[in-house]
PDB file of C-alpha atoms and ligand atoms in Angstrom:
ATOM      1  CA  MET Q   1      19.376   0.975  10.145  1.00 94.00           C
ATOM      2  CA  ARG Q   2      17.121  -1.478  11.979  1.00 97.00           C
ATOM      3  CA  VAL Q   3      13.419  -1.760  11.250  1.00 98.00           C
ATOM      4  CA  GLY Q   4      11.110  -3.509  13.692  1.00 98.00           C
ATOM      5  CA  ILE Q   5       8.176  -5.699  12.746  1.00 98.00           C
ATOM      6  CA  LEU Q   6       5.522  -6.024  15.410  1.00 98.00           C
ATOM      7  CA  ASP Q   7       5.443  -9.762  16.050  1.00 97.00           C
ATOM      8  CA  ILE Q   8       2.199 -10.335  17.895  1.00 95.00           C
ATOM      9  CA  GLN Q   9      -0.035 -11.708  15.166  1.00 90.00           C
ATOM     10  CA  GLY Q  10      -0.285 -11.587  11.388  1.00 83.00           C
ATOM     11  CA  ASP Q  11       2.035 -11.966   8.416  1.00 83.00           C
ATOM     12  CA  VAL Q  12       5.316 -11.105  10.063  1.00 91.00           C
ATOM     13  CA  SER Q  13       7.686 -13.277   8.021  1.00 93.00           C
ATOM     14  CA  GLU Q  14       6.592 -11.744   4.688  1.00 95.00           C
ATOM     15  CA  HIS Q  15       7.528  -8.290   5.961  1.00 96.00           C
ATOM     16  CA  LEU Q  16      10.889  -9.628   7.084  1.00 96.00           C
ATOM     17  CA  GLU Q  17      11.491 -10.965   3.567  1.00 96.00           C
ATOM     18  CA  MET Q  18      10.747  -7.538   2.087  1.00 96.00           C
ATOM     19  CA  LEU Q  19      13.308  -5.903   4.379  1.00 97.00           C
ATOM     20  CA  LYS Q  20      15.893  -8.555   3.475  1.00 97.00           C
ATOM     21  CA  LYS Q  21      15.370  -7.741  -0.186  1.00 97.00           C
ATOM     22  CA  ILE Q  22      16.362  -4.121   0.414  1.00 97.00           C
ATOM     23  CA  ASN Q  23      19.258  -5.088   2.708  1.00 97.00           C
ATOM     24  CA  VAL Q  24      17.721  -3.707   5.861  1.00 98.00           C
ATOM     25  CA  GLU Q  25      17.962  -5.516   9.154  1.00 97.00           C
ATOM     26  CA  GLY Q  26      14.526  -6.582  10.393  1.00 97.00           C
ATOM     27  CA  VAL Q  27      13.950  -7.012  14.108  1.00 96.00           C
ATOM     28  CA  MET Q  28      11.055  -8.844  15.721  1.00 97.00           C
ATOM     29  CA  VAL Q  29       9.292  -6.582  18.195  1.00 98.00           C
ATOM     30  CA  ARG Q  30       7.354  -8.347  20.926  1.00 97.00           C
ATOM     31  CA  TYR Q  31       7.886  -6.300  24.067  1.00 97.00           C
ATOM     32  CA  LYS Q  32       8.397  -2.677  25.043  1.00 97.00           C
ATOM     33  CA  LYS Q  33      12.168  -3.012  25.352  1.00 97.00           C
ATOM     34  CA  ASP Q  34      12.397  -4.192  21.727  1.00 98.00           C
ATOM     35  CA  LEU Q  35      11.251  -0.718  20.650  1.00 98.00           C
ATOM     36  CA  ASP Q  36      14.416   0.940  21.935  1.00 97.00           C
ATOM     37  CA  SER Q  37      16.783  -0.392  19.304  1.00 94.00           C
ATOM     38  CA  ILE Q  38      14.875   0.312  16.081  1.00 97.00           C
ATOM     39  CA  ASP Q  39      14.569   3.249  13.661  1.00 98.00           C
ATOM     40  CA  GLY Q  40      11.052   2.486  12.432  1.00 98.00           C
ATOM     41  CA  LEU Q  41       8.231   0.021  13.093  1.00 98.00           C
ATOM     42  CA  ILE Q  42       6.018  -1.981  10.743  1.00 98.00           C
ATOM     43  CA  ILE Q  43       2.654  -3.016  12.177  1.00 98.00           C
ATOM     44  CA  PRO Q  44       1.348  -5.874   9.977  1.00 96.00           C
ATOM     45  CA  GLY Q  45      -2.196  -6.890   9.177  1.00 94.00           C
ATOM     46  CA  GLY Q  46      -4.072  -9.343  11.370  1.00 94.00           C
ATOM     47  CA  GLU Q  47      -6.908  -8.656  13.762  1.00 94.00           C
ATOM     48  CA  SER Q  48      -6.689  -5.143  15.172  1.00 96.00           C
ATOM     49  CA  THR Q  49      -8.691  -5.926  18.323  1.00 97.00           C
ATOM     50  CA  VAL Q  50      -6.317  -8.766  19.245  1.00 96.00           C
ATOM     51  CA  ILE Q  51      -3.122  -6.876  18.427  1.00 97.00           C
ATOM     52  CA  GLY Q  52      -4.434  -3.739  20.182  1.00 97.00           C
ATOM     53  CA  SER Q  53      -5.284  -5.472  23.443  1.00 98.00           C
ATOM     54  CA  ILE Q  54      -1.851  -7.127  23.628  1.00 98.00           C
ATOM     55  CA  LEU Q  55      -0.121  -3.809  22.847  1.00 98.00           C
ATOM     56  CA  LYS Q  56      -2.077  -2.243  25.693  1.00 98.00           C
ATOM     57  CA  ALA Q  57      -1.420  -5.071  28.142  1.00 98.00           C
ATOM     58  CA  ARG Q  58       2.320  -4.756  27.460  1.00 98.00           C
ATOM     59  CA  GLY Q  59       2.336  -0.955  27.742  1.00 97.00           C
ATOM     60  CA  MET Q  60       3.556  -0.688  24.177  1.00 98.00           C
ATOM     61  CA  ASP Q  61       0.844   1.595  22.748  1.00 98.00           C
ATOM     62  CA  LYS Q  62       1.757   4.570  24.950  1.00 98.00           C
ATOM     63  CA  TYR Q  63       5.467   3.914  24.527  1.00 98.00           C
ATOM     64  CA  ILE Q  64       5.233   3.916  20.718  1.00 98.00           C
ATOM     65  CA  LEU Q  65       3.594   7.360  20.966  1.00 98.00           C
ATOM     66  CA  ASP Q  66       6.071   8.633  23.576  1.00 98.00           C
ATOM     67  CA  ILE Q  67       9.224   7.773  21.659  1.00 97.00           C
ATOM     68  CA  LYS Q  68       7.652   8.964  18.365  1.00 96.00           C
ATOM     69  CA  ILE Q  69       8.963   6.041  16.391  1.00 97.00           C
ATOM     70  CA  PRO Q  70       7.947   6.266  12.703  1.00 98.00           C
ATOM     71  CA  VAL Q  71       5.334   3.627  11.874  1.00 98.00           C
ATOM     72  CA  MET Q  72       4.096   1.910   8.729  1.00 98.00           C
ATOM     73  CA  GLY Q  73       0.732   0.329   9.474  1.00 98.00           C
ATOM     74  CA  THR Q  74      -0.917  -2.036   7.001  1.00 97.00           C
ATOM     75  CA  CYS Q  75      -4.578  -3.047   7.239  1.00 96.00           C
ATOM     76  CA  ALA Q  76      -5.070  -3.921  10.947  1.00 96.00           C
ATOM     77  CA  GLY Q  77      -1.848  -1.972  11.535  1.00 97.00           C
ATOM     78  CA  LEU Q  78      -3.441   1.057   9.886  1.00 98.00           C
ATOM     79  CA  ILE Q  79      -6.504   0.720  12.130  1.00 98.00           C
ATOM     80  CA  LEU Q  80      -4.244   0.772  15.197  1.00 98.00           C
ATOM     81  CA  ILE Q  81      -2.549   4.054  14.166  1.00 98.00           C
ATOM     82  CA  SER Q  82      -5.690   5.919  13.029  1.00 98.00           C
ATOM     83  CA  GLU Q  83      -7.051   8.805  15.073  1.00 98.00           C
ATOM     84  CA  LYS Q  84     -10.681   7.712  14.579  1.00 98.00           C
ATOM     85  CA  VAL Q  85     -11.945   4.145  14.115  1.00 98.00           C
ATOM     86  CA  ASP Q  86     -15.655   3.614  13.491  1.00 98.00           C
ATOM     87  CA  ASP Q  87     -16.243   7.103  14.967  1.00 97.00           C
ATOM     88  CA  LYS Q  88     -14.406   6.259  18.210  1.00 98.00           C
ATOM     89  CA  ASP Q  89     -10.915   7.256  19.361  1.00 98.00           C
ATOM     90  CA  GLY Q  90      -8.237   4.976  17.954  1.00 98.00           C
ATOM     91  CA  LEU Q  91      -5.524   3.351  20.071  1.00 98.00           C
ATOM     92  CA  MET Q  92      -2.498   5.257  18.722  1.00 98.00           C
ATOM     93  CA  PRO Q  93      -3.611   8.442  16.889  1.00 98.00           C
ATOM     94  CA  ILE Q  94      -0.486   8.740  14.733  1.00 98.00           C
ATOM     95  CA  LEU Q  95      -2.315   9.406  11.445  1.00 98.00           C
ATOM     96  CA  LYS Q  96      -5.002  12.096  11.547  1.00 98.00           C
ATOM     97  CA  ILE Q  97      -7.479  10.018   9.571  1.00 98.00           C
ATOM     98  CA  SER Q  98     -10.837   8.313  10.097  1.00 98.00           C
ATOM     99  CA  VAL Q  99     -11.319   4.669   9.126  1.00 98.00           C
ATOM    100  CA  SER Q 100     -14.163   2.156   9.092  1.00 97.00           C
ATOM    101  CA  ARG Q 101     -13.260  -1.447   9.847  1.00 96.00           C
ATOM    102  CA  ASN Q 102     -14.278  -4.238   7.462  1.00 93.00           C
ATOM    103  CA  ALA Q 103     -15.977  -1.673   5.220  1.00 92.00           C
ATOM    104  CA  TYR Q 104     -15.311  -3.616   2.003  1.00 85.00           C
ATOM    105  CA  GLY Q 105     -17.204  -6.659   3.311  1.00 75.00           C
ATOM    106  CA  THR Q 106     -16.340 -10.031   4.787  1.00 70.00           C
ATOM    107  CA  GLN Q 107     -13.401 -12.361   4.158  1.00 63.00           C
ATOM    108  CA  ARG Q 108     -15.113 -13.683   1.012  1.00 66.00           C
ATOM    109  CA  GLU Q 109     -15.197 -10.200  -0.457  1.00 74.00           C
ATOM    110  CA  SER Q 110     -11.439  -9.809  -0.148  1.00 87.00           C
ATOM    111  CA  PHE Q 111      -9.948  -8.766  -3.487  1.00 90.00           C
ATOM    112  CA  GLU Q 112      -6.871  -7.686  -5.424  1.00 94.00           C
ATOM    113  CA  THR Q 113      -6.466  -4.799  -7.795  1.00 95.00           C
ATOM    114  CA  ASP Q 114      -3.795  -2.820  -9.656  1.00 97.00           C
ATOM    115  CA  LEU Q 115      -3.249   0.472  -7.866  1.00 98.00           C
ATOM    116  CA  LYS Q 116      -1.458   3.594  -9.050  1.00 98.00           C
ATOM    117  CA  ILE Q 117       0.681   4.884  -6.217  1.00 98.00           C
ATOM    118  CA  ASN Q 118       2.455   8.267  -6.260  1.00 97.00           C
ATOM    119  CA  ASP Q 119       6.220   7.893  -5.748  1.00 91.00           C
ATOM    120  CA  VAL Q 120       5.924   4.109  -6.313  1.00 96.00           C
ATOM    121  CA  GLY Q 121       4.126   3.415  -9.607  1.00 97.00           C
ATOM    122  CA  SER Q 122       1.657   0.630 -10.354  1.00 98.00           C
ATOM    123  CA  PHE Q 123       1.337  -1.882  -7.550  1.00 98.00           C
ATOM    124  CA  ARG Q 124      -0.765  -5.005  -6.977  1.00 97.00           C
ATOM    125  CA  GLY Q 125      -2.863  -4.278  -3.885  1.00 96.00           C
ATOM    126  CA  VAL Q 126      -4.317  -7.144  -1.866  1.00 95.00           C
ATOM    127  CA  PHE Q 127      -7.289  -6.183   0.276  1.00 94.00           C
ATOM    128  CA  ILE Q 128      -8.198  -8.679   3.018  1.00 92.00           C
ATOM    129  CA  ARG Q 129     -11.163  -7.612   5.134  1.00 92.00           C
ATOM    130  CA  ALA Q 130      -9.701  -4.193   4.651  1.00 94.00           C
ATOM    131  CA  PRO Q 131     -10.630  -1.006   6.463  1.00 96.00           C
ATOM    132  CA  ARG Q 132     -11.777   2.001   4.427  1.00 96.00           C
ATOM    133  CA  ILE Q 133     -10.262   5.452   4.905  1.00 98.00           C
ATOM    134  CA  ASP Q 134     -13.151   7.933   5.085  1.00 97.00           C
ATOM    135  CA  GLU Q 135     -11.313  11.151   5.882  1.00 98.00           C
ATOM    136  CA  VAL Q 136      -7.730  12.416   5.789  1.00 98.00           C
ATOM    137  CA  ARG Q 137      -7.166  15.513   7.948  1.00 98.00           C
ATOM    138  CA  LYS Q 138      -3.382  15.684   7.656  1.00 98.00           C
ATOM    139  CA  GLY Q 139      -0.785  14.214   5.324  1.00 98.00           C
ATOM    140  CA  VAL Q 140      -0.872  13.277   1.657  1.00 98.00           C
ATOM    141  CA  VAL Q 141      -2.884  10.598  -0.093  1.00 98.00           C
ATOM    142  CA  LEU Q 142      -0.574   8.509  -2.303  1.00 98.00           C
ATOM    143  CA  SER Q 143      -3.239   6.244  -3.799  1.00 98.00           C
ATOM    144  CA  TYR Q 144      -6.997   5.970  -4.251  1.00 98.00           C
ATOM    145  CA  PHE Q 145      -9.268   3.044  -5.033  1.00 96.00           C
ATOM    146  CA  ASN Q 146     -12.897   3.665  -6.022  1.00 92.00           C
ATOM    147  CA  GLY Q 147     -12.557   7.280  -4.939  1.00 94.00           C
ATOM    148  CA  LYS Q 148     -11.352   6.443  -1.429  1.00 95.00           C
ATOM    149  CA  PRO Q 149      -7.780   6.874  -0.159  1.00 98.00           C
ATOM    150  CA  VAL Q 150      -5.948   3.563   0.311  1.00 98.00           C
ATOM    151  CA  MET Q 151      -2.478   4.876   1.157  1.00 98.00           C
ATOM    152  CA  VAL Q 152      -1.585   7.921   3.236  1.00 98.00           C
ATOM    153  CA  LYS Q 153       1.768   9.406   4.235  1.00 98.00           C
ATOM    154  CA  ASP Q 154       2.254  12.006   6.925  1.00 98.00           C
ATOM    155  CA  GLY Q 155       5.878  12.837   7.544  1.00 97.00           C
ATOM    156  CA  ARG Q 156       7.665   9.554   8.140  1.00 98.00           C
ATOM    157  CA  ASN Q 157       4.473   7.640   8.955  1.00 98.00           C
ATOM    158  CA  ILE Q 158       2.651   5.594   6.330  1.00 98.00           C
ATOM    159  CA  GLY Q 159      -0.735   3.866   6.438  1.00 98.00           C
ATOM    160  CA  LEU Q 160      -2.167   1.416   3.901  1.00 98.00           C
ATOM    161  CA  THR Q 161      -5.517  -0.344   3.815  1.00 97.00           C
ATOM    162  CA  PHE Q 162      -4.041  -3.162   1.690  1.00 96.00           C
ATOM    163  CA  HIS Q 163      -1.244  -5.713   2.140  1.00 96.00           C
ATOM    164  CA  PRO Q 164       2.012  -4.674   0.394  1.00 96.00           C
ATOM    165  CA  GLU Q 165       4.015  -7.768   1.414  1.00 95.00           C
ATOM    166  CA  ILE Q 166       2.213 -10.541  -0.484  1.00 93.00           C
ATOM    167  CA  TYR Q 167       3.776 -10.483  -3.960  1.00 93.00           C
ATOM    168  CA  GLY Q 168       7.389  -9.887  -3.037  1.00 92.00           C
ATOM    169  CA  ASP Q 169       7.324  -6.304  -4.344  1.00 96.00           C
ATOM    170  CA  GLU Q 170       9.514  -4.343  -1.963  1.00 96.00           C
ATOM    171  CA  ARG Q 171       8.909  -0.797  -3.257  1.00 97.00           C
ATOM    172  CA  ILE Q 172       6.526   0.309  -0.504  1.00 98.00           C
ATOM    173  CA  HIS Q 173       8.901  -0.961   2.179  1.00 98.00           C
ATOM    174  CA  LYS Q 174      11.667   0.949   0.428  1.00 97.00           C
ATOM    175  CA  LEU Q 175       9.593   4.141   0.491  1.00 97.00           C
ATOM    176  CA  PHE Q 176       9.138   3.762   4.262  1.00 98.00           C
ATOM    177  CA  VAL Q 177      12.792   2.909   4.918  1.00 98.00           C
ATOM    178  CA  ASP Q 178      14.118   5.721   2.684  1.00 97.00           C
ATOM    179  CA  GLY Q 179      12.125   8.173   4.818  1.00 95.00           C
ATOM    180  CA  LEU Q 180      13.885   7.000   7.991  1.00 96.00           C
ATOM    181  CA  ASP Q 181      17.360   8.279   7.068  1.00 76.00           C
TER     182      ASP Q 181
HETATM  183  N1  LIG D 201     -10.457  -6.859   9.527  1.00 62.46           N
HETATM  184  C1  LIG D 201      -9.253  -6.726  10.298  1.00 62.46           C
HETATM  185  C2  LIG D 201      -9.452  -5.787  11.476  1.00 62.46           C
HETATM  186  O1  LIG D 201     -10.434  -5.145  11.567  1.00 62.46           O
HETATM  187  C3  LIG D 201      -8.106  -6.249   9.427  1.00 62.46           C
HETATM  188  C4  LIG D 201      -7.778  -7.289   8.409  1.00 62.46           C
HETATM  189  C5  LIG D 201      -6.355  -7.297   7.968  1.00 62.46           C
HETATM  190  O2  LIG D 201      -5.456  -6.812   8.640  1.00 62.46           O
HETATM  191  N2  LIG D 201      -6.118  -7.927   6.854  1.00 62.46           N
HETATM  192  O3  LIG D 201      -8.587  -5.699  12.304  1.00 62.46           O
END
């Protein structure tokens, strides 16, 4: 089992640590060819416009869709795999959901909260200029915050509006990896 972490921008090393904790080999994914040797891909948070334009320039967006690699997208990563983003077509429509970018406010309004997550339990969620999920057309919602979905799973794909890698709690990574078998 090898799980890739998209290494273009964002908190890549924290995700690698989480995989180490559950004894899964983490692989840095920078170019298209790196996608051929992995069983699943984590797209970390960062700035979705920056990550998206590099994915496009390297031909990786179409390839990720073509080879149907399971993806876990967090925050900016979620934005990149959403079907609709701010009412426009998203880059890689893997999750049939609609999101609004930066809907919880600016960097200063970033916050943490204790979430209840189905199949995981209580979990400290860190929201950093997070997107908001406005509609889920397919898949199951595993957690809500203030009445809005914050974690969605559809088949082997998972999307989260918060960062699961900050506090060293590996349970969400385990949920993703367990689904890859
Ligand atoms: N605000 C960022 C964006 O729109 C996402 C922030 C994050 O990934 N923490 O891409």
